CSV table of C-alpha atoms in Angstrom, one decimal:
chain,number,residue,atom,x,y,z
A,794,MET,CA,86.5,46.0,109.0
A,795,ASP,CA,84.3,47.9,111.8
A,796,PRO,CA,83.8,51.4,109.6
A,797,TYR,CA,85.0,53.2,112.5
A,798,ILE,CA,88.1,51.7,113.0
A,799,VAL,CA,88.7,52.3,109.1
A,800,THR,CA,87.9,56.0,109.7
A,801,SER,CA,89.9,56.1,112.1
A,802,LEU,CA,93.2,54.5,110.4
A,803,LEU,CA,92.6,56.9,107.7
A,804,ILE,CA,92.5,60.2,110.2
A,805,ILE,CA,95.5,58.6,111.5
A,806,LEU,CA,97.5,58.2,108.4
A,807,ILE,CA,96.6,61.5,106.9
A,808,GLY,CA,97.3,63.3,110.0
A,809,PHE,CA,100.7,62.2,109.9
A,810,THR,CA,100.9,63.5,107.1
A,811,VAL,CA,99.5,66.5,107.2
A,812,SER,CA,101.7,66.7,110.5
A,813,SER,CA,105.3,65.9,109.1
A,814,PHE,CA,104.8,68.7,106.8
A,815,GLY,CA,103.6,71.2,109.0
A,816,ASN,CA,105.8,70.3,112.0
A,817,LEU,CA,109.0,70.6,109.1
A,818,ILE,CA,108.1,73.8,108.2
A,819,GLY,CA,106.4,75.4,111.9
A,820,PHE,CA,103.1,75.7,110.7
A,821,GLY,CA,101.8,72.8,113.1
A,822,GLY,CA,99.2,71.6,110.0
A,823,GLY,CA,95.9,72.5,111.5
A,824,ILE,CA,95.0,75.1,108.8
A,825,PHE,CA,95.3,71.9,106.6
A,826,MET,CA,93.7,69.4,109.0
A,827,VAL,CA,90.6,71.1,109.8
A,828,PRO,CA,88.9,71.1,106.3
A,829,ILE,CA,89.9,67.7,105.7
A,830,LEU,CA,88.2,66.7,108.9
A,831,VAL,CA,85.0,68.5,107.9
A,832,THR,CA,85.0,67.9,104.2
A,833,ILE,CA,86.5,64.4,103.6
A,834,PHE,CA,85.0,62.7,107.5
A,835,HIS,CA,82.2,65.0,108.5
A,836,TYR,CA,83.5,66.3,111.1
A,837,PRO,CA,82.0,69.3,112.4
A,838,LEU,CA,83.4,72.3,112.1
A,839,ALA,CA,83.6,73.1,115.5
A,840,ILE,CA,84.1,69.6,116.9
A,841,ALA,CA,87.5,69.8,113.9
A,842,VAL,CA,89.1,72.8,115.3
A,843,GLY,CA,88.7,71.3,119.2
A,844,SER,CA,90.4,67.9,117.5
A,845,VAL,CA,92.9,69.9,116.1
A,846,MET,CA,93.8,72.2,118.5
A,847,PHE,CA,93.6,70.2,121.5
A,848,SER,CA,96.0,67.5,119.1
A,849,LEU,CA,98.5,70.0,118.6
A,850,ILE,CA,99.5,70.4,122.3
A,851,PHE,CA,101.0,66.8,122.1
A,852,SER,CA,102.6,67.6,118.8
A,853,SER,CA,103.6,70.8,119.5
A,854,LEU,CA,104.8,69.6,122.7
A,855,MET,CA,106.9,66.9,121.3
A,856,ALA,CA,108.6,69.0,118.4
A,857,THR,CA,109.5,71.8,121.1
A,858,TYR,CA,111.2,69.1,123.7
A,859,ARG,CA,113.2,67.5,120.6
A,860,LEU,CA,113.9,70.9,119.0
A,861,ARG,CA,115.2,72.2,122.4
A,862,LYS,CA,118.1,69.8,122.7
A,863,GLU,CA,119.3,71.3,119.4
A,864,GLY,CA,119.4,74.7,120.4
A,865,HIS,CA,116.4,76.2,117.6
A,866,VAL,CA,113.9,77.2,120.2
A,867,ASP,CA,114.0,80.3,120.9
A,868,PHE,CA,111.6,80.9,124.1
A,869,LYS,CA,112.1,84.7,124.8
A,870,MET,CA,111.3,85.7,121.0
A,871,GLY,CA,108.7,82.8,121.0
A,872,THR,CA,106.7,84.1,124.0
A,873,LEU,CA,107.4,87.9,123.3
A,874,LEU,CA,105.4,87.7,120.1
A,875,GLU,CA,103.3,85.0,121.0
A,876,ILE,CA,101.6,88.0,124.2
A,877,PRO,CA,100.7,90.5,121.5
A,878,THR,CA,99.5,87.3,119.1
A,879,MET,CA,96.8,86.5,121.8
A,880,PHE,CA,96.0,90.2,122.8
A,881,GLY,CA,95.1,90.4,118.5
A,882,VAL,CA,92.9,87.2,118.2
A,883,ILE,CA,90.3,88.5,120.9
A,884,LEU,CA,91.1,92.2,119.2
A,885,GLY,CA,89.9,90.5,115.9
A,886,SER,CA,87.6,88.7,117.5
A,887,LEU,CA,85.9,91.4,118.8
A,888,LEU,CA,85.8,93.5,115.1
A,889,LEU,CA,84.3,90.6,113.6
A,890,SER,CA,81.0,91.8,115.4
A,891,TYR,CA,81.2,95.5,113.3
A,892,LEU,CA,83.5,94.8,110.2
A,893,SER,CA,82.1,93.1,107.4
A,894,THR,CA,85.4,91.0,106.1
A,895,ALA,CA,83.5,90.2,102.8
A,896,GLY,CA,86.7,90.5,99.9
A,897,LEU,CA,89.3,91.3,102.7
A,898,GLU,CA,89.4,87.3,103.2
A,899,ILE,CA,90.0,87.0,99.5
A,900,LEU,CA,92.4,89.8,99.4
A,901,PHE,CA,94.2,88.4,102.5
A,902,SER,CA,94.6,85.0,100.7
A,903,VAL,CA,96.0,86.3,97.5
A,904,LEU,CA,98.6,88.2,100.0
A,905,VAL,CA,99.9,85.1,101.4
A,906,PHE,CA,100.0,83.5,98.0
A,907,ILE,CA,102.3,86.1,96.9
A,908,LEU,CA,104.3,85.9,100.1
A,909,GLY,CA,104.7,82.1,99.6
A,910,LEU,CA,105.7,83.0,95.7
A,911,SER,CA,108.8,85.6,97.4
A,912,PHE,CA,110.1,82.4,99.3
A,913,TRP,CA,110.8,81.0,95.4
A,914,LEU,CA,112.4,83.8,94.4
A,915,LYS,CA,115.6,83.6,95.6
A,916,LYS,CA,118.5,86.6,94.9
A,917,THR,CA,121.9,85.1,93.8
A,918,THR,CA,124.6,85.4,96.0
A,919,ILE,CA,126.1,88.7,93.8
A,920,GLU,CA,122.9,90.7,94.7
A,921,LYS,CA,123.0,89.4,98.8
A,922,ALA,CA,126.2,90.8,98.9
A,923,SER,CA,125.8,94.2,97.4
A,924,ALA,CA,122.6,94.2,99.3
A,925,LYS,CA,121.3,97.0,101.3
A,926,PRO,CA,119.8,96.7,104.6
A,927,ASP,CA,116.1,96.5,103.8
A,928,LEU,CA,113.2,98.4,105.8
A,929,PHE,CA,112.9,95.6,108.3
A,930,SER,CA,116.2,95.2,108.8
A,931,ARG,CA,116.6,98.9,109.8
A,932,MET,CA,113.6,99.2,111.4
A,933,ASN,CA,115.1,96.2,113.8
A,934,GLN,CA,117.6,99.0,115.3
A,935,TRP,CA,114.8,101.1,116.8
A,936,LYS,CA,115.0,101.3,120.7
A,937,PRO,CA,114.3,99.5,123.0
A,938,GLY,CA,115.4,96.2,121.4
A,939,LEU,CA,116.5,93.0,121.8
A,940,VAL,CA,119.8,91.1,121.1
A,941,ILE,CA,119.5,87.5,121.4
A,942,GLN,CA,122.4,85.3,120.9
A,943,HIS,CA,122.5,81.3,120.1
A,944,THR,CA,125.7,80.2,121.6
A,945,LYS,CA,125.3,76.3,119.8
A,946,MET,CA,124.6,78.2,116.2
A,947,ASN,CA,127.0,80.8,116.9
A,948,LEU,CA,124.4,83.3,115.8
A,949,THR,CA,123.3,86.9,117.1
A,950,TYR,CA,119.9,89.0,115.9
A,951,ARG,CA,118.3,91.7,116.9
A,952,ALA,CA,114.9,92.6,117.0
A,953,SER,CA,112.8,96.1,118.1
A,954,LEU,CA,110.0,95.1,120.5
A,955,TRP,CA,107.9,97.8,118.6
A,956,LEU,CA,107.9,95.4,116.0
A,957,ILE,CA,107.7,92.3,118.2
A,958,LEU,CA,104.4,94.2,119.6
A,959,PHE,CA,102.9,95.5,115.8
A,960,PHE,CA,103.4,92.0,113.9
A,961,GLY,CA,102.3,89.7,116.6
A,962,LEU,CA,99.1,92.1,117.1
A,963,SER,CA,98.6,92.3,113.4
A,964,ALA,CA,99.0,88.5,113.7
A,965,GLY,CA,97.0,87.7,116.1
A,966,THR,CA,93.8,90.0,114.5
A,967,LEU,CA,93.6,88.6,111.4
A,968,ALA,CA,93.8,85.0,112.5
A,969,GLY,CA,90.8,86.3,115.5
A,970,LEU,CA,89.0,88.3,112.2
A,971,PHE,CA,89.2,85.6,110.0
A,972,GLY,CA,88.5,82.9,111.6
A,973,ILE,CA,92.2,80.9,110.9
A,974,GLY,CA,94.6,79.6,113.6
A,975,GLY,CA,97.2,81.6,112.6
A,976,GLY,CA,100.2,79.0,112.6
A,977,PHE,CA,101.2,79.5,109.1
A,978,MET,CA,101.7,83.1,109.4
A,979,LYS,CA,104.2,83.1,112.7
A,980,THR,CA,107.0,81.8,110.6
A,981,PRO,CA,107.2,84.1,107.6
A,982,ILE,CA,107.4,87.2,110.1
A,983,MET,CA,110.1,85.3,111.8
A,984,LEU,CA,112.3,85.0,108.7
A,985,LYS,CA,111.2,88.4,107.1
A,986,VAL,CA,110.6,91.1,109.2
A,987,PHE,CA,113.2,89.8,112.4
A,988,LYS,CA,115.5,87.8,109.6
A,989,MET,CA,116.4,84.7,112.5
A,990,PRO,CA,117.8,81.6,110.4
A,991,VAL,CA,115.0,79.4,109.4
A,992,LYS,CA,115.1,76.4,111.5
A,993,VAL,CA,115.3,78.8,114.4
A,994,ALA,CA,111.9,80.4,113.4
A,995,THR,CA,110.4,76.9,112.4
A,996,ALA,CA,111.2,76.0,115.8
A,997,THR,CA,110.1,78.8,117.4
A,998,ALA,CA,106.7,79.2,116.0
A,999,LEU,CA,106.3,75.1,117.1
A,1000,PHE,CA,106.5,76.4,120.4
A,1001,MET,CA,104.3,79.4,120.0
A,1002,ILE,CA,101.8,77.1,118.5
A,1003,LEU,CA,102.2,74.8,122.0
A,1004,ILE,CA,101.3,78.4,124.2
A,1005,THR,CA,98.5,78.9,121.4
A,1006,SER,CA,97.1,75.7,121.2
A,1007,ILE,CA,96.7,75.0,125.5
A,1008,THR,CA,94.9,78.3,125.5
A,1009,GLY,CA,92.5,77.4,122.9
A,1010,SER,CA,92.1,74.0,123.7
A,1011,ILE,CA,90.4,75.1,127.5
A,1012,SER,CA,87.9,77.5,125.6
A,1013,HIS,CA,87.0,74.5,123.2
A,1014,TYR,CA,87.3,71.4,126.0
A,1015,LEU,CA,84.6,74.3,127.8
A,1016,GLN,CA,82.5,74.2,125.0
A,1017,GLY,CA,82.0,70.5,124.4
A,1018,HIS,CA,84.0,70.5,121.0
A,1019,ILE,CA,87.0,68.1,122.4
A,1020,LEU,CA,85.3,64.3,122.4
A,1021,PHE,CA,87.7,61.5,122.9
A,1022,SER,CA,85.8,59.7,120.1
A,1023,HIS,CA,87.0,61.9,117.8
A,1024,VAL,CA,90.1,63.7,118.7
A,1025,TRP,CA,92.2,60.1,119.6
A,1026,PRO,CA,93.0,59.2,116.0
A,1027,VAL,CA,94.4,62.9,115.3
A,1028,ILE,CA,96.5,62.8,118.1
A,1029,ILE,CA,98.3,59.6,116.9
A,1030,GLY,CA,99.0,60.8,113.5
A,1031,PHE,CA,100.0,64.2,114.7
A,1032,VAL,CA,102.4,63.2,117.5
A,1033,GLY,CA,103.7,60.8,114.8
A,1034,GLY,CA,104.1,63.1,112.4
A,1035,ALA,CA,105.8,65.4,114.7
A,1036,ILE,CA,108.6,63.4,115.1
A,1037,ALA,CA,108.9,62.2,111.6
A,1038,GLY,CA,108.9,66.0,110.9
A,1039,ASN,CA,111.4,67.1,113.4
A,1040,ARG,CA,113.9,64.0,112.5
A,1041,LEU,CA,114.0,65.3,108.9
A,1042,THR,CA,114.6,68.5,109.4
A,1043,PRO,CA,118.3,68.1,109.9
A,1044,SER,CA,118.9,66.6,106.9
A,1045,VAL,CA,116.7,69.2,104.7
A,1046,SER,CA,119.0,72.2,104.2
A,1047,ASP,CA,117.8,76.3,104.7
A,1048,GLU,CA,117.7,77.0,101.4
A,1049,VAL,CA,115.2,73.9,100.6
A,1050,LEU,CA,113.4,74.4,103.7
A,1051,GLU,CA,112.3,77.9,102.4
A,1052,ARG,CA,111.0,77.1,100.1
A,1053,LEU,CA,108.7,74.3,101.5
A,1054,ILE,CA,107.6,77.1,104.0
A,1055,GLY,CA,106.3,78.8,100.2
A,1056,LEU,CA,104.8,76.0,99.4
A,1057,GLY,CA,102.9,75.8,102.7
A,1058,LEU,CA,101.7,79.2,102.6
A,1059,ILE,CA,100.6,78.4,98.7
A,1060,LEU,CA,98.6,75.6,100.1
A,1061,ALA,CA,97.4,78.0,103.0
A,1062,ALA,CA,96.4,80.8,100.6
A,1063,LEU,CA,94.4,78.1,98.5
A,1064,VAL,CA,92.7,76.6,101.6
A,1065,MET,CA,91.6,79.7,103.1
A,1066,PHE,CA,90.4,80.9,99.9
A,1067,ALA,CA,88.1,77.5,99.1
A,1068,ASN,CA,86.9,78.0,102.7
A,1069,PHE,CA,86.1,81.7,102.1
A,1070,TYR,CA,84.7,81.0,98.8
A,1071,THR,CA,82.2,77.9,100.2
A,1072,HIS,CA,81.4,80.4,103.3
A,1073,ARG,CA,80.5,83.4,101.7
A,1074,GLY,CA,79.2,81.7,98.7
A,1075,TYR,CA,81.2,83.9,96.3
């Protein structure tokens, strides 16, 4: 069989697996797929990033469409959080010219790893009932604030616009500074900071990735980083994975989903550490 066909089929299969997991936990899967394309299939880094970014448009659009029907996508929160994130990416890219990120990269990987572990350290029912509102719960009472109601899920939660601005800008700055997609940071921010329901957080994160991937793909297309011969297998794998991941979501309990998010963060931390180590030669 033609080696190109074999390679394409392998990329579709791996892309399907990565996207299924990524869409289930709201990460999209880009942070896992880019190093796979580079190390296993020898894509140039720019082509790998461009291919994944372009493929995420279709997978996140499919996911957003399906999850919107279930009332899980918070378009208002997603849009408000994504705007400062995009400005943060620009700021991080500019800071990269003036700051040395050596050491900070490893520290960031360790912090993401610890954050992932925190999703496995669950409180008991008694501890949850007796626990006082944490710092973020109190800070979300700051004005101006946003009260969001989900009629389909019978849920109401509040978010301070100051926190939305701060964490959106921070996540974007880190993404721009370290050259990472940042999709994996959206879900834990919405869970830990804004106390959103886990399935709403993952669905909203995928909507945010849709916005990011569209804007990012324009830049990569203009730079010639999106080649049809390289991108089509990734698109097929990612779209198929998005459908599979979204179909799995209703059957997964919130507790299991949170642990899978923790696992995703741990894997993301290991991927970042390996990339930083290889790139910097630590």
